[in-house]
Short mmCIF file of C-alpha atoms (C1' of nucleotides) in Angstrom, two decimals:
data_model
loop_
_atom_site.label_atom_id
_atom_site.label_comp_id
_atom_site.label_asym_id
_atom_site.label_seq_id
_atom_site.Cartn_x
_atom_site.Cartn_y
_atom_site.Cartn_z
CA MET M 10 -6.37 0.03 29.59
CA SER M 11 -9.97 -0.70 31.48
CA GLU M 12 -8.78 -2.98 33.81
CA ARG M 13 -12.47 -3.57 34.43
CA THR M 14 -12.49 -7.83 34.78
CA THR M 15 -13.96 -7.41 38.24
CA GLY M 16 -15.34 -3.78 38.01
CA GLY M 17 -19.03 -3.48 36.61
CA LEU M 18 -18.91 -6.53 34.84
CA THR M 19 -21.30 -9.65 35.84
CA GLU M 20 -20.75 -13.00 34.77
CA LYS M 21 -23.53 -12.78 32.26
CA GLY M 22 -22.03 -9.81 31.05
CA ARG M 23 -18.56 -11.37 30.53
CA ALA M 24 -20.56 -13.92 28.57
CA THR M 25 -22.08 -11.41 26.15
CA ARG M 26 -18.76 -9.94 25.27
CA GLN M 27 -16.88 -12.57 24.54
CA ARG M 28 -20.05 -13.73 22.38
CA ILE M 29 -19.48 -10.71 20.63
CA VAL M 30 -15.93 -11.03 20.64
CA GLU M 31 -15.48 -14.47 18.79
CA ALA M 32 -18.01 -13.96 16.71
CA THR M 33 -16.42 -10.93 15.13
CA ALA M 34 -13.01 -13.00 15.23
CA LEU M 35 -15.04 -15.44 13.31
CA ARG M 36 -16.60 -12.28 10.81
CA ILE M 37 -13.59 -10.70 10.47
CA LEU M 38 -11.07 -13.66 9.62
CA ASP M 39 -13.18 -14.07 5.99
CA ALA M 40 -14.56 -10.66 5.73
CA GLY M 41 -11.49 -8.40 6.58
CA VAL M 42 -11.80 -5.60 9.46
CA ASP M 43 -13.69 -3.47 6.59
CA GLY M 44 -15.64 -6.06 5.76
CA THR M 45 -17.25 -6.81 8.97
CA SER M 46 -19.88 -4.15 10.40
CA LEU M 47 -21.15 -3.78 13.39
CA ASP M 48 -24.72 -4.62 11.97
CA ASP M 49 -23.19 -8.06 10.60
CA VAL M 50 -22.05 -8.62 14.56
CA ARG M 51 -25.09 -7.42 15.97
CA ALA M 52 -27.15 -10.14 13.74
CA ALA M 53 -24.34 -13.03 14.16
CA THR M 54 -24.54 -12.57 18.01
CA LEU M 55 -28.33 -11.91 18.43
CA THR M 56 -27.60 -8.97 20.72
CA SER M 57 -28.36 -4.88 19.73
CA LYS M 58 -26.39 -1.97 18.80
CA SER M 59 -26.17 -0.35 22.69
CA GLN M 60 -24.85 -3.58 23.35
CA LEU M 61 -21.96 -3.39 21.33
CA PHE M 62 -20.91 -0.04 22.49
CA HIS M 63 -21.89 -1.06 26.50
CA TYR M 64 -18.81 -3.50 25.96
CA PHE M 65 -17.19 -1.48 23.88
CA PRO M 66 -17.00 1.93 24.35
CA GLY M 67 -14.79 3.37 21.69
CA GLY M 68 -16.84 1.44 19.04
CA LYS M 69 -15.21 -1.01 16.49
CA ALA M 70 -11.57 0.20 16.91
CA GLU M 71 -11.93 -1.25 20.21
CA LEU M 72 -13.50 -4.20 19.62
CA VAL M 73 -11.06 -5.20 17.20
CA ARG M 74 -8.53 -4.76 19.22
CA ALA M 75 -10.40 -7.19 21.35
CA VAL M 76 -10.69 -9.45 18.83
CA ALA M 77 -6.59 -9.30 18.42
CA GLN M 78 -5.88 -9.70 22.04
CA TRP M 79 -8.18 -12.60 21.97
CA GLU M 80 -6.63 -13.89 18.50
CA GLY M 81 -3.16 -13.93 20.15
CA GLU M 82 -3.87 -15.68 22.87
CA GLN M 83 -5.53 -18.39 21.31
CA LEU M 84 -2.70 -18.62 18.16
CA LEU M 85 -0.53 -19.23 21.47
CA ALA M 86 -2.44 -21.62 23.04
CA ALA M 87 -3.07 -23.74 20.08
CA GLN M 88 0.56 -24.28 20.17
CA GLU M 89 0.90 -25.62 23.37
CA PRO M 90 2.53 -27.84 24.53
CA HIS M 91 5.11 -27.89 21.91
CA LEU M 92 6.17 -24.49 21.65
CA SER M 93 6.87 -24.45 25.20
CA ASP M 94 9.22 -27.44 24.75
CA LEU M 95 10.55 -27.75 21.21
CA SER M 96 13.71 -29.29 22.81
CA THR M 97 13.85 -32.43 20.10
CA TRP M 98 13.09 -32.07 16.39
CA GLU M 99 9.95 -34.71 17.59
CA SER M 100 8.93 -31.89 19.31
CA TRP M 101 9.55 -29.11 16.35
CA GLU M 102 7.64 -31.78 14.13
CA ALA M 103 4.55 -31.71 16.54
CA TRP M 104 4.36 -27.82 17.13
CA ARG M 105 4.44 -27.66 12.88
CA GLN M 106 1.72 -30.06 12.45
CA GLY M 107 -0.37 -28.72 15.50
CA LEU M 108 0.16 -25.45 13.98
CA GLU M 109 -0.93 -26.51 10.80
CA ALA M 110 -4.09 -27.86 11.91
CA TYR M 111 -4.92 -25.39 13.83
CA TYR M 112 -4.27 -22.98 10.64
CA LEU M 113 -6.86 -26.02 8.88
CA GLY M 114 -9.53 -25.42 11.53
CA LEU M 115 -9.74 -22.11 10.60
CA GLY M 116 -10.81 -23.09 7.29
CA ARG M 117 -9.00 -20.58 5.91
CA TRP M 118 -5.04 -20.17 4.76
CA ALA M 119 -4.88 -17.04 6.95
CA CYS M 120 -3.38 -16.40 10.25
CA PRO M 121 -5.35 -13.97 12.43
CA ILE M 122 -2.62 -12.61 13.53
CA GLY M 123 -1.07 -11.77 10.37
CA SER M 124 -4.11 -11.22 8.58
CA LEU M 125 -4.79 -8.15 11.03
CA THR M 126 -1.33 -6.98 10.82
CA ALA M 127 -1.64 -6.62 7.33
CA GLN M 128 -4.62 -4.59 7.91
CA MET M 129 -3.96 -2.53 10.99
CA ALA M 130 -0.38 -1.83 11.04
CA ALA M 131 -0.83 1.41 8.57
CA THR M 132 -4.45 2.71 9.65
CA ASP M 133 -4.49 2.19 13.77
CA ALA M 134 -1.08 2.91 15.61
CA GLU M 135 -2.61 1.50 18.88
CA THR M 136 -3.74 -2.03 17.84
CA ALA M 137 -0.02 -2.14 15.38
CA ALA M 138 1.38 -1.63 19.02
CA PHE M 139 -0.40 -5.02 20.29
CA LEU M 140 0.01 -6.56 17.42
CA ARG M 141 3.98 -5.78 17.61
CA THR M 142 4.09 -7.35 21.33
CA ALA M 143 1.97 -10.45 20.00
CA TRP M 144 5.09 -11.11 17.31
CA THR M 145 7.86 -10.08 20.13
CA THR M 146 5.88 -13.00 22.28
CA TRP M 147 5.84 -15.48 19.74
CA ARG M 148 9.12 -14.91 18.35
CA THR M 149 10.54 -14.97 21.80
CA ARG M 150 9.37 -18.59 22.45
CA LEU M 151 10.73 -19.88 19.28
CA ALA M 152 14.03 -18.59 19.88
CA ALA M 153 13.66 -19.93 23.31
CA GLY M 154 13.36 -23.26 21.35
CA VAL M 155 16.02 -22.47 19.16
CA ARG M 156 18.19 -22.09 22.19
CA ARG M 157 17.50 -25.27 23.60
CA MET M 158 18.38 -27.12 20.74
CA GLN M 159 21.59 -25.39 20.29
CA ALA M 160 22.35 -26.62 23.58
CA THR M 161 22.31 -29.78 22.92
CA GLY M 162 24.32 -29.18 19.44
CA SER M 163 21.04 -29.75 17.16
CA ILE M 164 21.22 -26.09 15.87
CA ASP M 165 24.49 -24.57 14.94
CA PRO M 166 25.43 -22.62 17.76
CA ALA M 167 26.59 -20.03 15.88
CA ALA M 168 23.18 -18.96 14.81
CA ASP M 169 21.28 -15.90 16.39
CA PRO M 170 18.65 -17.46 17.76
CA ASP M 171 16.26 -14.39 17.04
CA ARG M 172 16.75 -14.09 13.72
CA LEU M 173 16.31 -17.50 12.61
CA ALA M 174 13.09 -17.73 14.85
CA THR M 175 12.09 -14.42 12.74
CA SER M 176 12.67 -16.07 9.32
CA VAL M 177 10.33 -19.20 10.60
CA LEU M 178 7.72 -16.89 11.39
CA ALA M 179 8.43 -15.08 8.05
CA ALA M 180 8.38 -18.17 5.98
CA ILE M 181 4.76 -19.01 8.14
CA GLN M 182 3.53 -16.04 7.06
CA GLY M 183 4.43 -15.86 3.71
CA GLY M 184 3.60 -19.37 3.22
CA LEU M 185 0.21 -18.81 4.07
CA LEU M 186 -0.29 -15.47 1.65
CA LEU M 187 0.96 -17.76 -1.10
CA SER M 188 -1.40 -20.47 -0.34
CA GLN M 189 -4.19 -18.08 -0.23
CA PRO M 190 -4.74 -17.72 -4.19
CA GLU M 191 -3.59 -21.38 -5.09
CA ARG M 192 -6.09 -22.36 -2.15
CA ALA M 193 -3.63 -24.85 -1.32
CA SER M 194 -1.28 -25.47 1.15
CA TRP M 195 1.86 -26.71 -0.64
CA PRO M 196 3.28 -23.17 -0.73
CA LEU M 197 3.17 -23.58 2.92
CA GLU M 198 4.69 -26.62 2.65
CA ALA M 199 7.65 -25.86 0.50
CA ALA M 200 8.27 -22.59 2.70
CA LEU M 201 8.33 -24.66 6.08
CA ASP M 202 10.27 -27.55 4.81
CA THR M 203 12.70 -24.85 3.01
CA ALA M 204 12.76 -23.49 6.51
CA TRP M 205 13.50 -27.04 8.66
CA ALA M 206 15.97 -27.65 6.37
CA THR M 207 17.80 -23.82 7.17
CA LEU M 208 17.18 -25.61 10.75
CA HIS M 209 18.55 -28.74 9.96
CA THR M 210 21.65 -27.39 8.67
CA PRO M 211 25.02 -27.70 10.52
CA ALA M 212 27.19 -25.26 10.60
CA THR M 213 28.38 -24.55 7.18
CA ALA M 214 28.72 -22.03 5.28
CA GLY M 215 26.97 -20.04 7.76
CA THR M 216 25.16 -16.75 6.92
CA PRO M 217 26.48 -15.45 3.14
CA THR M 218 27.91 -12.16 4.78
CA ARG M 219 25.53 -9.53 4.37
CA SER M 220 24.75 -6.89 6.81
CA MET Y 26 -11.56 9.87 -36.13
CA SER Y 27 -8.02 7.93 -35.79
CA GLU Y 28 -5.49 7.64 -33.07
CA ARG Y 29 -7.20 4.47 -32.54
CA THR Y 30 -5.22 1.83 -30.46
CA THR Y 31 -7.69 -0.40 -29.03
CA GLY Y 32 -11.58 -0.26 -27.71
CA GLY Y 33 -12.28 3.35 -28.95
CA LEU Y 34 -9.11 5.44 -26.83
CA THR Y 35 -7.37 8.34 -27.75
CA GLU Y 36 -4.05 9.03 -26.57
CA LYS Y 37 -5.78 11.57 -23.93
CA GLY Y 38 -7.56 9.00 -22.66
CA ARG Y 39 -5.38 6.71 -22.78
CA ALA Y 40 -3.17 9.16 -20.27
CA THR Y 41 -6.05 10.09 -17.96
CA ARG Y 42 -6.86 6.13 -17.43
CA GLN Y 43 -3.08 5.81 -16.38
CA ARG Y 44 -3.26 8.97 -14.33
CA ILE Y 45 -6.45 7.51 -12.56
CA VAL Y 46 -4.60 3.60 -12.10
CA GLU Y 47 -1.62 5.06 -10.53
CA ALA Y 48 -3.10 7.66 -8.03
CA THR Y 49 -5.65 4.80 -7.06
CA ALA Y 50 -2.65 2.62 -6.81
CA LEU Y 51 -0.51 4.87 -4.52
CA ARG Y 52 -3.27 5.53 -2.59
CA ILE Y 53 -4.34 1.62 -2.16
CA LEU Y 54 -0.62 1.14 -0.77
CA ASP Y 55 -1.01 3.32 2.59
CA ALA Y 56 -4.82 2.84 2.68
CA GLY Y 57 -6.09 -0.63 1.41
CA VAL Y 58 -8.82 -1.00 -0.77
CA ASP Y 59 -11.27 -0.33 1.45
CA GLY Y 60 -9.50 2.81 2.72
CA THR Y 61 -9.74 4.24 -0.83
CA SER Y 62 -12.41 6.03 -1.85
CA LEU Y 63 -13.34 6.79 -5.37
CA ASP Y 64 -13.80 10.50 -4.64
CA ASP Y 65 -9.87 9.89 -3.26
CA VAL Y 66 -9.26 9.51 -6.73
CA ARG Y 67 -11.06 11.29 -7.92
CA ALA Y 68 -9.70 14.30 -6.00
CA ALA Y 69 -6.47 13.06 -6.38
CA THR Y 70 -6.58 12.62 -10.06
CA LEU Y 71 -8.68 16.10 -10.75
CA THR Y 72 -11.15 13.98 -12.87
CA SER Y 73 -15.17 13.42 -12.34
CA LYS Y 74 -16.51 10.56 -11.03
CA SER Y 75 -18.28 10.29 -14.98
CA GLN Y 76 -14.37 9.93 -15.51
CA LEU Y 77 -13.92 7.24 -13.63
CA PHE Y 78 -16.53 4.89 -14.65
CA HIS Y 79 -16.25 5.97 -18.32
CA TYR Y 80 -12.49 4.29 -17.93
CA PHE Y 81 -13.56 1.76 -15.69
CA PRO Y 82 -17.28 0.70 -16.47
CA GLY Y 83 -17.00 -2.21 -14.23
CA GLY Y 84 -16.37 0.30 -11.28
CA LYS Y 85 -14.24 -0.01 -8.49
CA ALA Y 86 -14.04 -3.39 -9.00
CA GLU Y 87 -12.37 -2.68 -12.26
CA LEU Y 88 -9.91 0.15 -11.05
CA VAL Y 89 -8.66 -2.30 -8.56
CA ARG Y 90 -8.11 -4.85 -11.02
CA ALA Y 91 -6.10 -2.00 -13.38
CA VAL Y 92 -4.15 -1.66 -10.20
CA ALA Y 93 -3.21 -5.09 -9.30
CA GLN Y 94 -2.20 -5.45 -13.28
CA TRP Y 95 0.20 -2.25 -13.44
CA GLU Y 96 1.52 -3.06 -9.68
CA GLY Y 97 2.33 -6.77 -11.29
CA GLU Y 98 4.12 -4.99 -13.94
CA GLN Y 99 6.19 -2.38 -12.28
CA LEU Y 100 7.25 -5.17 -9.83
CA LEU Y 101 8.86 -7.69 -12.25
CA ALA Y 102 10.04 -4.56 -14.21
CA ALA Y 103 11.60 -3.32 -11.03
CA GLN Y 104 13.90 -6.52 -10.49
CA GLU Y 105 15.17 -5.84 -14.05
CA PRO Y 106 17.21 -7.01 -15.52
CA HIS Y 107 18.71 -9.43 -12.66
CA LEU Y 108 15.65 -11.17 -12.33
CA SER Y 109 15.91 -12.65 -15.84
CA ASP Y 110 19.57 -13.51 -15.72
CA LEU Y 111 20.35 -14.88 -11.82
CA SER Y 112 23.09 -16.98 -13.37
CA THR Y 113 25.65 -16.15 -10.53
CA TRP Y 114 25.68 -15.19 -6.62
CA GLU Y 115 26.32 -11.56 -7.52
CA SER Y 116 23.25 -11.86 -9.83
CA TRP Y 117 20.81 -12.71 -7.06
CA GLU Y 118 22.92 -10.30 -5.09
CA ALA Y 119 22.23 -7.55 -7.08
CA TRP Y 120 18.24 -9.13 -7.32
CA ARG Y 121 17.96 -8.70 -3.77
CA GLN Y 122 19.09 -4.95 -3.27
CA GLY Y 123 17.52 -4.33 -6.29
CA LEU Y 124 14.04 -5.61 -4.96
CA GLU Y 125 14.62 -4.43 -1.01
CA ALA Y 126 15.70 -0.68 -2.76
CA TYR Y 127 11.91 -0.99 -4.60
CA TYR Y 128 10.13 -1.66 -1.24
CA LEU Y 129 12.11 0.96 0.47
CA GLY Y 130 10.71 3.44 -2.60
CA LEU Y 131 7.27 2.36 -1.88
CA GLY Y 132 7.70 4.10 1.79
CA ARG Y 133 6.23 1.63 3.73
CA TRP Y 134 7.54 -2.02 4.30
CA ALA Y 135 4.70 -4.04 1.77
CA CYS Y 136 4.32 -5.67 -1.11
CA PRO Y 137 2.18 -4.06 -3.51
CA ILE Y 138 1.08 -7.51 -4.75
CA GLY Y 139 1.50 -9.19 -1.42
CA SER Y 140 -1.10 -6.93 0.04
CA LEU Y 141 -3.62 -6.83 -2.71
CA THR Y 142 -3.35 -10.86 -2.48
CA ALA Y 143 -4.54 -10.47 1.44
CA GLN Y 144 -6.94 -8.30 0.64
CA MET Y 145 -8.70 -9.02 -2.51
CA ALA Y 146 -8.20 -13.30 -1.91
CA ALA Y 147 -11.28 -13.89 -0.60
CA THR Y 148 -13.57 -11.49 -1.14
CA ASP Y 149 -13.08 -10.97 -4.98
CA ALA Y 150 -12.44 -14.26 -6.92
CA GLU Y 151 -11.61 -12.51 -10.21
CA THR Y 152 -8.95 -10.53 -8.95
CA ALA Y 153 -7.54 -13.62 -7.29
CA ALA Y 154 -6.84 -15.04 -10.29
CA PHE Y 155 -5.27 -12.79 -11.58
CA LEU Y 156 -2.95 -12.34 -8.73
CA ARG Y 157 -2.67 -15.78 -8.99
CA THR Y 158 -1.42 -15.72 -12.15
CA ALA Y 159 1.25 -13.23 -11.35
CA TRP Y 160 2.33 -15.03 -8.49
CA THR Y 161 3.02 -17.44 -10.80
CA THR Y 162 5.09 -15.83 -13.03
CA TRP Y 163 7.02 -14.67 -10.20
CA ARG Y 164 7.82 -18.04 -9.08
CA THR Y 165 8.71 -19.49 -12.27
CA ARG Y 166 11.53 -16.17 -13.31
CA LEU Y 167 12.85 -17.41 -9.56
CA ALA Y 168 12.66 -20.60 -10.61
CA ALA Y 169 14.35 -20.39 -13.72
CA GLY Y 170 17.28 -18.68 -11.72
CA VAL Y 171 17.14 -21.54 -9.65
CA ARG Y 172 17.81 -23.74 -12.41
CA ARG Y 173 20.98 -21.94 -13.66
CA MET Y 174 22.37 -21.79 -10.49
CA GLN Y 175 21.86 -25.58 -10.45
CA ALA Y 176 23.31 -26.41 -13.78
CA THR Y 177 26.60 -24.55 -12.47
CA GLY Y 178 26.42 -26.86 -9.58
CA SER Y 179 26.03 -23.40 -7.31
CA ILE Y 180 22.23 -24.90 -6.04
CA ASP Y 181 21.98 -28.26 -4.85
CA PRO Y 182 20.44 -30.23 -8.24
CA ALA Y 183 18.52 -32.63 -6.01
CA ALA Y 184 16.12 -29.82 -4.95
CA ASP Y 185 13.04 -28.86 -6.53
CA PRO Y 186 13.52 -25.46 -8.59
CA ASP Y 187 9.59 -24.42 -8.10
CA ARG Y 188 9.63 -24.95 -4.23
CA LEU Y 189 12.89 -23.58 -3.38
CA ALA Y 190 11.79 -20.13 -5.75
CA THR Y 191 8.19 -20.18 -3.19
CA SER Y 192 9.83 -20.22 -0.36
CA VAL Y 193 12.20 -17.52 -1.14
CA LEU Y 194 9.01 -16.02 -2.07
CA ALA Y 195 7.50 -16.39 1.05
CA ALA Y 196 10.63 -15.22 2.91
CA ILE Y 197 10.07 -11.98 1.30
CA GLN Y 198 6.05 -11.45 2.08
CA GLY Y 199 6.17 -12.75 5.64
CA GLY Y 200 9.76 -10.96 6.19
CA LEU Y 201 7.91 -8.12 4.94
CA LEU Y 202 4.69 -8.67 6.69
CA LEU Y 203 6.71 -9.01 10.02
CA SER Y 204 8.68 -5.68 9.16
CA GLN Y 205 5.60 -3.60 9.16
CA PRO Y 206 4.62 -4.03 13.32
CA GLU Y 207 8.41 -3.14 13.61
CA ARG Y 208 8.79 -0.18 11.32
CA ALA Y 209 12.36 -1.41 10.44
CA SER Y 210 13.74 -3.71 7.84
CA TRP Y 211 15.33 -6.51 9.77
CA PRO Y 212 12.73 -9.47 10.03
CA LEU Y 213 12.76 -8.81 6.19
CA GLU Y 214 16.65 -8.81 6.54
CA ALA Y 215 16.62 -11.76 9.00
CA ALA Y 216 14.32 -13.85 6.74
CA LEU Y 217 16.03 -13.62 3.34
CA ASP Y 218 19.54 -13.76 5.07
CA THR Y 219 18.13 -17.57 6.21
CA ALA Y 220 16.46 -18.03 2.63
CA TRP Y 221 20.17 -17.04 0.86
CA ALA Y 222 21.78 -19.65 3.58
CA THR Y 223 19.85 -22.23 2.49
CA LEU Y 224 20.71 -21.18 -0.93
CA HIS Y 225 24.17 -21.45 -0.61
CA THR Y 226 23.88 -24.82 1.17
CA PRO Y 227 25.26 -27.66 -0.40
CA ALA Y 228 23.66 -31.01 -1.16
CA THR Y 229 23.60 -31.88 2.72
CA ALA Y 230 20.94 -33.42 4.61
CA GLY Y 231 18.60 -32.02 2.05
CA THR Y 232 14.67 -31.80 2.53
CA PRO Y 233 14.10 -33.28 5.25
CA THR Y 234 11.37 -35.75 4.46
CA ARG Y 235 7.92 -34.57 5.40
CA SER Y 236 4.36 -34.69 3.80
"C1'" DC X 12 -40.43 -4.69 48.36
"C1'" DT X 13 -37.52 -1.54 46.59
"C1'" DA X 14 -33.30 1.22 44.89
"C1'" DT X 15 -29.20 0.72 42.13
"C1'" DG X 16 -26.48 -0.72 38.46
"C1'" DA X 17 -26.16 -4.07 34.60
"C1'" DT X 18 -28.14 -5.51 30.82
"C1'" DT X 19 -30.80 -5.28 26.56
"C1'" DG X 20 -33.61 -3.06 22.80
"C1'" DG X 21 -34.39 -1.05 18.88
"C1'" DA X 22 -35.58 3.92 16.63
"C1'" DC X 23 -32.93 7.32 15.05
"C1'" DC X 24 -29.04 10.10 12.90
"C1'" DA X 25 -25.01 12.37 9.87
"C1'" DT X 26 -22.19 10.68 6.58
"C1'" DG X 27 -19.56 8.60 3.46
"C1'" DC X 28 -20.07 5.44 -0.19
"C1'" DA X 29 -20.81 3.67 -5.05
"C1'" DG X 30 -22.89 4.05 -8.81
"C1'" DT X 31 -26.43 6.44 -12.76
"C1'" DC X 32 -27.55 10.37 -15.14
"C1'" DC X 33 -27.89 13.99 -18.39
"C1'" DA X 34 -25.59 17.44 -20.64
"C1'" DA X 35 -21.42 20.05 -22.34
"C1'" DT X 36 -16.89 20.37 -24.27
"C1'" DG X 37 -13.01 18.42 -27.62
"C1'" DA X 38 -11.24 16.28 -31.56
"C1'" DG X 39 -11.13 14.50 -36.00
"C1'" DC X 40 -12.92 14.16 -40.80
"C1'" DA X 41 -16.01 14.57 -44.73
"C1'" DT R 30 -20.04 23.45 -41.39
"C1'" DG R 31 -22.15 19.61 -39.40
"C1'" DC R 32 -21.56 14.89 -38.08
"C1'" DT R 33 -19.92 11.83 -34.60
"C1'" DC R 34 -17.92 10.10 -30.68
"C1'" DA R 35 -14.63 10.13 -27.02
"C1'" DT R 36 -14.08 13.00 -23.12
"C1'" DT R 37 -15.53 15.71 -19.31
"C1'" DG R 38 -18.59 18.45 -15.21
"C1'" DG R 39 -20.36 17.76 -11.56
"C1'" DA R 40 -25.71 17.47 -9.56
"C1'" DC R 41 -28.27 13.25 -7.85
"C1'" DT R 42 -29.56 8.89 -5.72
"C1'" DG R 43 -29.94 4.97 -2.90
"C1'" DC R 44 -28.07 2.66 0.74
"C1'" DA R 45 -24.64 0.88 4.33
"C1'" DT R 46 -22.44 2.00 8.17
"C1'" DG R 47 -20.99 3.72 12.68
"C1'" DG R 48 -22.52 6.11 16.42
"C1'" DT R 49 -25.83 8.36 19.70
"C1'" DC R 50 -29.74 8.04 22.89
"C1'" DC R 51 -33.68 6.84 25.48
"C1'" DA R 52 -36.51 3.50 27.60
"C1'" DA R 53 -37.40 -0.99 28.97
"C1'" DT R 54 -35.57 -4.86 31.86
"C1'" DC R 55 -33.06 -7.80 34.75
"C1'" DA R 56 -30.44 -8.82 39.13
"C1'" DT R 57 -29.66 -8.60 43.37
"C1'" DA R 58 -28.09 -6.18 48.19
"C1'" DG R 59 -30.48 -3.96 52.04
#
DNA sequence: CTATGATTGGACCATGCAGTCCAATGAGCA
DNA sequence: TGCTCATTGGACTGCATGGTCCAATCATAG
């Protein structure tokens, strides 16, 4: 882990590095990792080959990892302040709307982290490991919200917060995937509506007993 | 000349073509489309470059499209006979188990169609269009099952079968995605358990009025 | 001013890739 | 036996790509 936040990087340098990361993130989002060449990045950022390798000695792999990290931070930031609240249904609603607005703003019906996971999980173990922690963070934050709702009796206290949070994330990611070929958001809406219904469901039949 | 079925392909020819498709499908499943070179395919099938272009004049794009079609057929076939039934909870359970077994058999926690959608939706419009119909078919079959359950009163008749089916598909795909970095199936299980709970939920609060 | 290190430019290289081409072989048919 | 067409082999081309390298410039501390 290169902890060179202070070591050997000037203000200008960090700005350039950041410019590279953001441009690469954009390009990756709608062309994929393999569809994004270093020359593309170079052209988009008005930089030179040597700069790319100066700021990312590990080459493309390291650049992609930097993109993954930045996208993770962006995604979490975009969900604030609601994600840190989630203590009322209004807060949940606001969180959902904010998240959808974020995805909408990206232009494509795709989650940066989800897409990267699909692309890298099988090929780049290191990046996959980082993405794993990103998912854990997100899930943990959501689970905390579930617990808050359980405390007020709004969600069945018998439910497992982590598993419930996971199913919400799955609804989001699956909904986004299904939205892509449709070029419309209704699959995402349908998936989230159903997840919502489950959240709102009081302690009824419970989980249908399946290990 | 005899043995003509369609488009000037003999028995031997069709066998070779199929061998190419299947080997390519396998390779794509765990290396991705961009991670699969025609040379890989050539080596894996003991064929020559000219054969690849003989059977797929459109080159790699056409080959990938053939893979998509074949994977779609395989996926639907793997869900039979349950997918065509889905008239009882036992049938749904059997369907789920069969599907999970299919994915498990693929080695990776990934859906061939889902992965292809994520990879091609943004880049290859033609393949994306085909995938769209694949999803529609799958969703329609599931929705038919939902309607059967509604007919017997096992599922809330007020629910929209198509949207419910979509949310189940989303749970599957999202669950698979989340399972990848974990290298474990519990996210898929959690997502499906939650979807199951929703299906079992009788007409309660209904959809929480959104959109 | 000058030394040092960060920053930048861009030519260059090796490789891998999709796709082309020509020729050889095999099989059914008259 | 020849004719025709599907099938196969594999060399070859052109290009894009990741990565290397050397040198030029900029900034700043002493």
